[in-house]
Amino acid sequence: MAQIIDGKAISLQIKDELKEKVASYKEQGIEITLAVVKVGNDPASAVYVRNKEKACEYIGINSKKIEMPEETTEEELLKLIDELNNDKAINGILVQLPLPKHIDENNILLAIDPIKDVDGFHPVNVGKMVIGEPSFLPCTPAGIIEMIKRSDIDIEGKECVVIGRSNIVGKPMSILMLRENATVTITHSRTKDLKAVCKRADIVVAAIGKAKFVTDEYIKEGATVIDVGMDRDENGKLCGDVDFDNVQLVAGAITPVPGGVGPMTVTMLLVNCLRSVELSK
């Protein structure tokens, strides 16, 4: 039976460490503020924003929530970002996605000052990550690396297969695994014989958005399985990209959904908020 990697417990451990750092910053007269911009009334976005506010409150940093109506124009949003870029009291800017369809997400993400881009999506930060310079790291892949390390699982020299090649998870995940000296294969919808490729892996990261797609046939005995998916099964129950009940019988370690990768994503956003103080120096 696989070791269950508890994302909630690990994220709480990190938040408690951050709490101490925030207290020492405050003693030096340094306040940290995250601006969270939400446009429109997407219900899932409202939940995510609330979770981020709670997390900020827990570690003692300020969160400034700016809610804009659905009909906000791209020009109005760009003007707000420009104001936040120039506001010295703001350390990090997060624009909650998805945005209403009439706004180009790329234009918005490009407008955020790279030294306030706590999501780690700006091309400047992506480029720095690739060449190994200090930068903000994308929250989900960075959280996965932390989870694996804090579960006493060695990455160095291991074969890692990433299923999915998105800019948010798949691609940066492969870069961060390389930085930890893993041997990395990125797979996707055009990969031939996906099962055989995955079966070689010591670490499998599934990020494709297909409910219970990864079964025990994809997993080598004793492999570490990280499930990034947030899907619904045929009964409408929350599940991941991995068929958990089936895979945990062969895996060495596995993350559950919910309670695995999800809590780590918000926590790594807080790590980036604190990092903004160092990067701005």
Short mmCIF file of C-alpha atoms in Angstrom, two decimals:
data_model
loop_
_atom_site.label_atom_id
_atom_site.label_comp_id
_atom_site.label_asym_id
_atom_site.label_seq_id
_atom_site.Cartn_x
_atom_site.Cartn_y
_atom_site.Cartn_z
CA MET A 1 0.00 0.00 0.00
CA ALA A 2 1.40 3.39 -1.02
CA GLN A 3 2.54 6.14 1.35
CA ILE A 4 -0.08 8.93 1.14
CA ILE A 5 1.58 12.32 0.58
CA ASP A 6 -0.47 14.73 2.70
CA GLY A 7 -0.45 18.13 0.94
CA LYS A 8 -2.50 19.75 3.71
CA ALA A 9 -0.02 18.81 6.43
CA ILE A 10 3.03 19.80 4.36
CA SER A 11 1.49 23.13 3.36
CA LEU A 12 0.69 23.91 7.01
CA GLN A 13 4.30 23.13 7.96
CA ILE A 14 5.54 25.62 5.31
CA LYS A 15 2.98 28.26 6.36
CA ASP A 16 4.17 28.03 9.96
CA GLU A 17 7.76 28.59 8.75
CA LEU A 18 6.58 31.59 6.71
CA LYS A 19 4.72 32.99 9.72
CA GLU A 20 8.04 33.23 11.59
CA LYS A 21 9.73 34.93 8.62
CA VAL A 22 6.88 37.46 8.33
CA ALA A 23 7.21 38.26 12.05
CA SER A 24 10.95 38.90 11.64
CA TYR A 25 10.28 41.14 8.58
CA LYS A 26 7.77 43.11 10.65
CA GLU A 27 10.42 43.63 13.33
CA GLN A 28 12.56 45.22 10.59
CA GLY A 29 9.60 47.44 9.62
CA ILE A 30 8.87 45.49 6.40
CA GLU A 31 5.19 44.92 5.56
CA ILE A 32 4.24 42.56 2.73
CA THR A 33 1.09 43.16 0.65
CA LEU A 34 -0.44 40.97 -2.06
CA ALA A 35 -2.94 42.59 -4.45
CA VAL A 36 -5.52 40.11 -5.77
CA VAL A 37 -7.54 41.29 -8.76
CA LYS A 38 -10.78 39.51 -9.63
CA VAL A 39 -12.80 40.46 -12.70
CA GLY A 40 -16.38 39.18 -13.10
CA ASN A 41 -18.31 36.68 -11.00
CA ASP A 42 -16.89 33.25 -11.74
CA PRO A 43 -17.88 31.16 -8.64
CA ALA A 44 -14.71 29.02 -8.64
CA SER A 45 -12.57 32.19 -8.78
CA ALA A 46 -14.41 33.56 -5.75
CA VAL A 47 -13.47 30.40 -3.78
CA TYR A 48 -9.80 30.61 -4.87
CA VAL A 49 -9.58 34.30 -3.93
CA ARG A 50 -11.09 33.59 -0.50
CA ASN A 51 -8.56 30.78 0.08
CA LYS A 52 -5.70 33.14 -0.81
CA GLU A 53 -7.02 35.81 1.57
CA LYS A 54 -7.26 33.27 4.42
CA ALA A 55 -3.72 32.03 3.73
CA CYS A 56 -2.34 35.61 3.77
CA GLU A 57 -4.12 36.30 7.04
CA TYR A 58 -2.72 33.09 8.59
CA ILE A 59 0.92 33.99 7.97
CA GLY A 60 0.41 37.70 8.72
CA ILE A 61 0.74 39.42 5.34
CA ASN A 62 -1.75 41.95 3.95
CA SER A 63 -4.06 41.09 1.08
CA LYS A 64 -5.72 43.81 -0.95
CA LYS A 65 -8.69 42.46 -2.88
CA ILE A 66 -9.84 44.44 -5.92
CA GLU A 67 -13.09 43.25 -7.49
CA MET A 68 -14.08 44.57 -10.91
CA PRO A 69 -17.36 44.00 -12.78
CA GLU A 70 -17.72 41.53 -15.67
CA GLU A 71 -17.97 44.39 -18.20
CA THR A 72 -14.57 45.86 -17.24
CA THR A 73 -12.61 46.63 -20.42
CA GLU A 74 -9.09 45.40 -21.10
CA GLU A 75 -7.94 49.03 -21.07
CA GLU A 76 -9.41 49.60 -17.58
CA LEU A 77 -7.73 46.46 -16.25
CA LEU A 78 -4.37 47.43 -17.79
CA LYS A 79 -4.67 50.88 -16.17
CA LEU A 80 -5.25 49.25 -12.75
CA ILE A 81 -2.22 46.94 -13.21
CA ASP A 82 -0.08 49.94 -14.11
CA GLU A 83 -1.17 51.66 -10.88
CA LEU A 84 -0.34 48.53 -8.84
CA ASN A 85 3.05 48.19 -10.60
CA ASN A 86 3.89 51.72 -9.47
CA ASP A 87 2.51 51.37 -5.93
CA LYS A 88 5.53 50.82 -3.66
CA ALA A 89 3.32 49.34 -0.93
CA ILE A 90 2.36 46.39 -3.18
CA ASN A 91 4.83 43.47 -3.30
CA GLY A 92 2.88 41.01 -5.41
CA ILE A 93 0.12 41.23 -8.02
CA LEU A 94 -2.15 38.30 -8.82
CA VAL A 95 -4.85 38.50 -11.48
CA GLN A 96 -7.27 35.62 -10.89
CA LEU A 97 -7.88 33.57 -14.05
CA PRO A 98 -10.01 32.93 -16.04
CA LEU A 99 -10.82 36.48 -17.16
CA PRO A 100 -14.00 37.39 -19.09
CA LYS A 101 -13.70 36.36 -22.77
CA HIS A 102 -13.37 39.92 -24.11
CA ILE A 103 -10.08 40.42 -22.22
CA ASP A 104 -6.83 38.95 -23.61
CA GLU A 105 -5.20 37.08 -20.69
CA ASN A 106 -1.74 37.23 -22.32
CA ASN A 107 -1.82 41.03 -22.54
CA ILE A 108 -2.76 41.24 -18.87
CA LEU A 109 -0.09 38.80 -17.65
CA LEU A 110 2.56 40.60 -19.73
CA ALA A 111 1.59 43.93 -18.16
CA ILE A 112 2.44 42.77 -14.60
CA ASP A 113 5.90 43.94 -13.50
CA PRO A 114 8.10 40.78 -13.39
CA ILE A 115 9.29 41.67 -9.86
CA LYS A 116 5.65 41.61 -8.68
CA ASP A 117 4.59 38.55 -10.73
CA VAL A 118 4.03 36.15 -7.80
CA ASP A 119 2.29 33.62 -10.08
CA GLY A 120 5.57 33.19 -11.98
CA PHE A 121 3.84 33.39 -15.39
CA HIS A 122 5.65 36.40 -16.90
CA PRO A 123 8.04 35.41 -19.75
CA VAL A 124 10.90 37.15 -17.89
CA ASN A 125 10.38 34.88 -14.87
CA VAL A 126 9.87 31.81 -17.07
CA GLY A 127 13.16 32.58 -18.85
CA LYS A 128 15.01 33.07 -15.56
CA MET A 129 13.63 29.76 -14.29
CA VAL A 130 14.87 27.97 -17.42
CA ILE A 131 18.44 29.30 -17.08
CA GLY A 132 18.48 28.88 -13.29
CA GLU A 133 18.52 32.53 -12.21
CA PRO A 134 16.65 33.63 -9.05
CA SER A 135 13.01 34.26 -9.97
CA PHE A 136 9.42 33.58 -8.94
CA LEU A 137 8.63 29.92 -9.64
CA PRO A 138 5.17 28.80 -10.88
CA CYS A 139 3.27 27.79 -7.75
CA THR A 140 1.98 24.31 -8.61
CA PRO A 141 5.25 22.82 -9.95
CA ALA A 142 7.26 24.45 -7.13
CA GLY A 143 4.77 23.02 -4.61
CA ILE A 144 5.19 19.53 -6.09
CA ILE A 145 8.98 19.69 -5.69
CA GLU A 146 8.53 20.74 -2.03
CA MET A 147 6.03 17.92 -1.38
CA ILE A 148 8.35 15.27 -2.79
CA LYS A 149 11.39 16.54 -0.88
CA ARG A 150 9.52 16.89 2.42
CA SER A 151 8.23 13.31 2.02
CA ASP A 152 11.88 12.12 2.00
CA ILE A 153 11.68 10.98 -1.61
CA ASP A 154 14.90 11.46 -3.55
CA ILE A 155 14.60 13.11 -6.99
CA GLU A 156 18.24 13.11 -8.09
CA GLY A 157 19.01 10.56 -10.81
CA LYS A 158 15.40 9.36 -10.96
CA GLU A 159 13.43 8.97 -14.17
CA CYS A 160 10.46 11.35 -14.18
CA VAL A 161 7.56 11.34 -16.64
CA VAL A 162 5.30 14.40 -16.84
CA ILE A 163 1.92 13.78 -18.51
CA GLY A 164 0.79 17.11 -20.00
CA ARG A 165 2.66 20.04 -21.54
CA SER A 166 0.76 23.13 -20.38
CA ASN A 167 2.59 26.38 -19.67
CA ILE A 168 1.21 26.39 -16.12
CA VAL A 169 2.19 22.87 -15.00
CA GLY A 170 3.70 20.49 -17.57
CA LYS A 171 6.53 22.58 -19.04
CA PRO A 172 7.70 24.29 -15.82
CA MET A 173 7.41 20.97 -13.96
CA SER A 174 9.90 19.41 -16.36
CA ILE A 175 12.34 22.33 -15.90
CA LEU A 176 12.16 22.13 -12.09
CA MET A 177 12.67 18.35 -12.19
CA LEU A 178 15.75 18.89 -14.38
CA ARG A 179 17.04 21.40 -11.82
CA GLU A 180 16.77 18.62 -9.21
CA ASN A 181 18.86 16.34 -11.49
CA ALA A 182 16.04 14.04 -12.60
CA THR A 183 15.96 12.57 -16.11
CA VAL A 184 12.75 13.99 -17.59
CA THR A 185 10.33 12.91 -20.32
CA ILE A 186 7.34 15.13 -21.20
CA THR A 187 4.41 13.22 -22.67
CA HIS A 188 1.17 14.48 -24.27
CA SER A 189 -1.76 13.52 -26.50
CA ARG A 190 0.56 12.62 -29.42
CA THR A 191 2.93 10.43 -27.41
CA LYS A 192 3.17 6.91 -28.81
CA ASP A 193 2.64 4.06 -26.32
CA LEU A 194 2.10 6.32 -23.32
CA LYS A 195 1.66 3.36 -20.96
CA ALA A 196 5.13 1.97 -21.77
CA VAL A 197 6.75 5.42 -21.34
CA CYS A 198 5.04 5.97 -17.95
CA LYS A 199 5.86 2.44 -16.78
CA ARG A 200 9.60 3.31 -16.89
CA ALA A 201 9.19 6.23 -14.49
CA ASP A 202 10.25 6.44 -10.85
CA ILE A 203 8.13 9.61 -10.56
CA VAL A 204 4.94 10.28 -12.57
CA VAL A 205 3.29 13.73 -12.57
CA ALA A 206 -0.21 13.61 -14.12
CA ALA A 207 -1.56 16.97 -15.32
CA ILE A 208 -3.93 16.36 -18.24
CA GLY A 209 -7.43 17.08 -16.91
CA LYS A 210 -8.91 13.62 -17.64
CA ALA A 211 -10.67 11.98 -14.71
CA LYS A 212 -9.00 8.74 -13.50
CA PHE A 213 -7.07 8.43 -16.77
CA VAL A 214 -3.91 6.98 -15.17
CA THR A 215 -4.50 3.40 -13.99
CA ASP A 216 -2.13 0.85 -12.45
CA GLU A 217 -1.16 -0.23 -15.99
CA TYR A 218 0.80 3.03 -16.33
CA ILE A 219 2.69 2.74 -13.03
CA LYS A 220 5.86 0.86 -12.15
CA GLU A 221 5.87 -0.95 -8.80
CA GLY A 222 6.99 1.49 -6.06
CA ALA A 223 6.85 4.66 -8.21
CA THR A 224 5.88 8.07 -6.77
CA VAL A 225 2.63 9.35 -8.34
CA ILE A 226 1.71 13.05 -8.20
CA ASP A 227 -1.85 13.88 -9.27
CA VAL A 228 -2.38 17.49 -10.39
CA GLY A 229 -5.87 16.85 -11.82
CA MET A 230 -9.08 18.41 -10.48
CA ASP A 231 -11.87 16.52 -12.21
CA ARG A 232 -15.30 15.05 -11.50
CA ASP A 233 -16.01 11.33 -11.86
CA GLU A 234 -19.18 9.80 -13.34
CA ASN A 235 -20.98 10.43 -10.01
CA GLY A 236 -19.94 14.09 -9.91
CA LYS A 237 -17.44 13.40 -7.10
CA LEU A 238 -14.15 15.33 -7.02
CA CYS A 239 -11.26 13.22 -8.27
CA GLY A 240 -7.91 13.56 -10.03
CA ASP A 241 -6.27 12.38 -13.26
CA VAL A 242 -5.15 9.22 -11.43
CA ASP A 243 -7.42 6.30 -10.53
CA PHE A 244 -6.38 6.57 -6.87
CA ASP A 245 -7.95 3.36 -5.47
CA ASN A 246 -6.40 1.27 -8.21
CA VAL A 247 -2.96 2.97 -8.39
CA GLN A 248 -2.26 3.15 -4.65
CA LEU A 249 -1.95 -0.65 -4.65
CA VAL A 250 1.18 -0.52 -6.84
CA ALA A 251 2.66 2.96 -6.18
CA GLY A 252 5.28 3.60 -3.49
CA ALA A 253 3.83 7.05 -2.71
CA ILE A 254 0.81 8.94 -4.05
CA THR A 255 -0.99 12.28 -3.60
CA PRO A 256 -4.76 12.23 -2.99
CA VAL A 257 -7.37 14.53 -4.58
CA PRO A 258 -8.46 16.62 -2.76
CA GLY A 259 -5.77 17.28 -0.12
CA GLY A 260 -2.69 16.69 -2.24
CA VAL A 261 -1.27 19.23 -4.68
CA GLY A 262 -4.08 21.81 -4.23
CA PRO A 263 -3.11 23.21 -0.80
CA MET A 264 0.54 23.44 -1.92
CA THR A 265 -0.30 25.80 -4.80
CA VAL A 266 -1.69 28.51 -2.50
CA THR A 267 1.19 28.03 -0.05
CA MET A 268 3.84 28.50 -2.76
CA LEU A 269 2.11 31.74 -3.73
CA LEU A 270 2.87 32.92 -0.17
CA VAL A 271 6.48 31.76 -0.56
CA ASN A 272 6.67 33.95 -3.68
CA CYS A 273 5.18 36.92 -1.80
CA LEU A 274 8.01 36.71 0.74
CA ARG A 275 10.53 36.14 -2.03
CA SER A 276 9.42 39.45 -3.58
CA VAL A 277 11.17 41.24 -0.70
CA GLU A 278 14.51 39.58 -1.58
CA LEU A 279 14.07 39.92 -5.36
CA SER A 280 13.19 43.63 -5.13
CA LYS A 281 16.51 44.23 -3.31
#
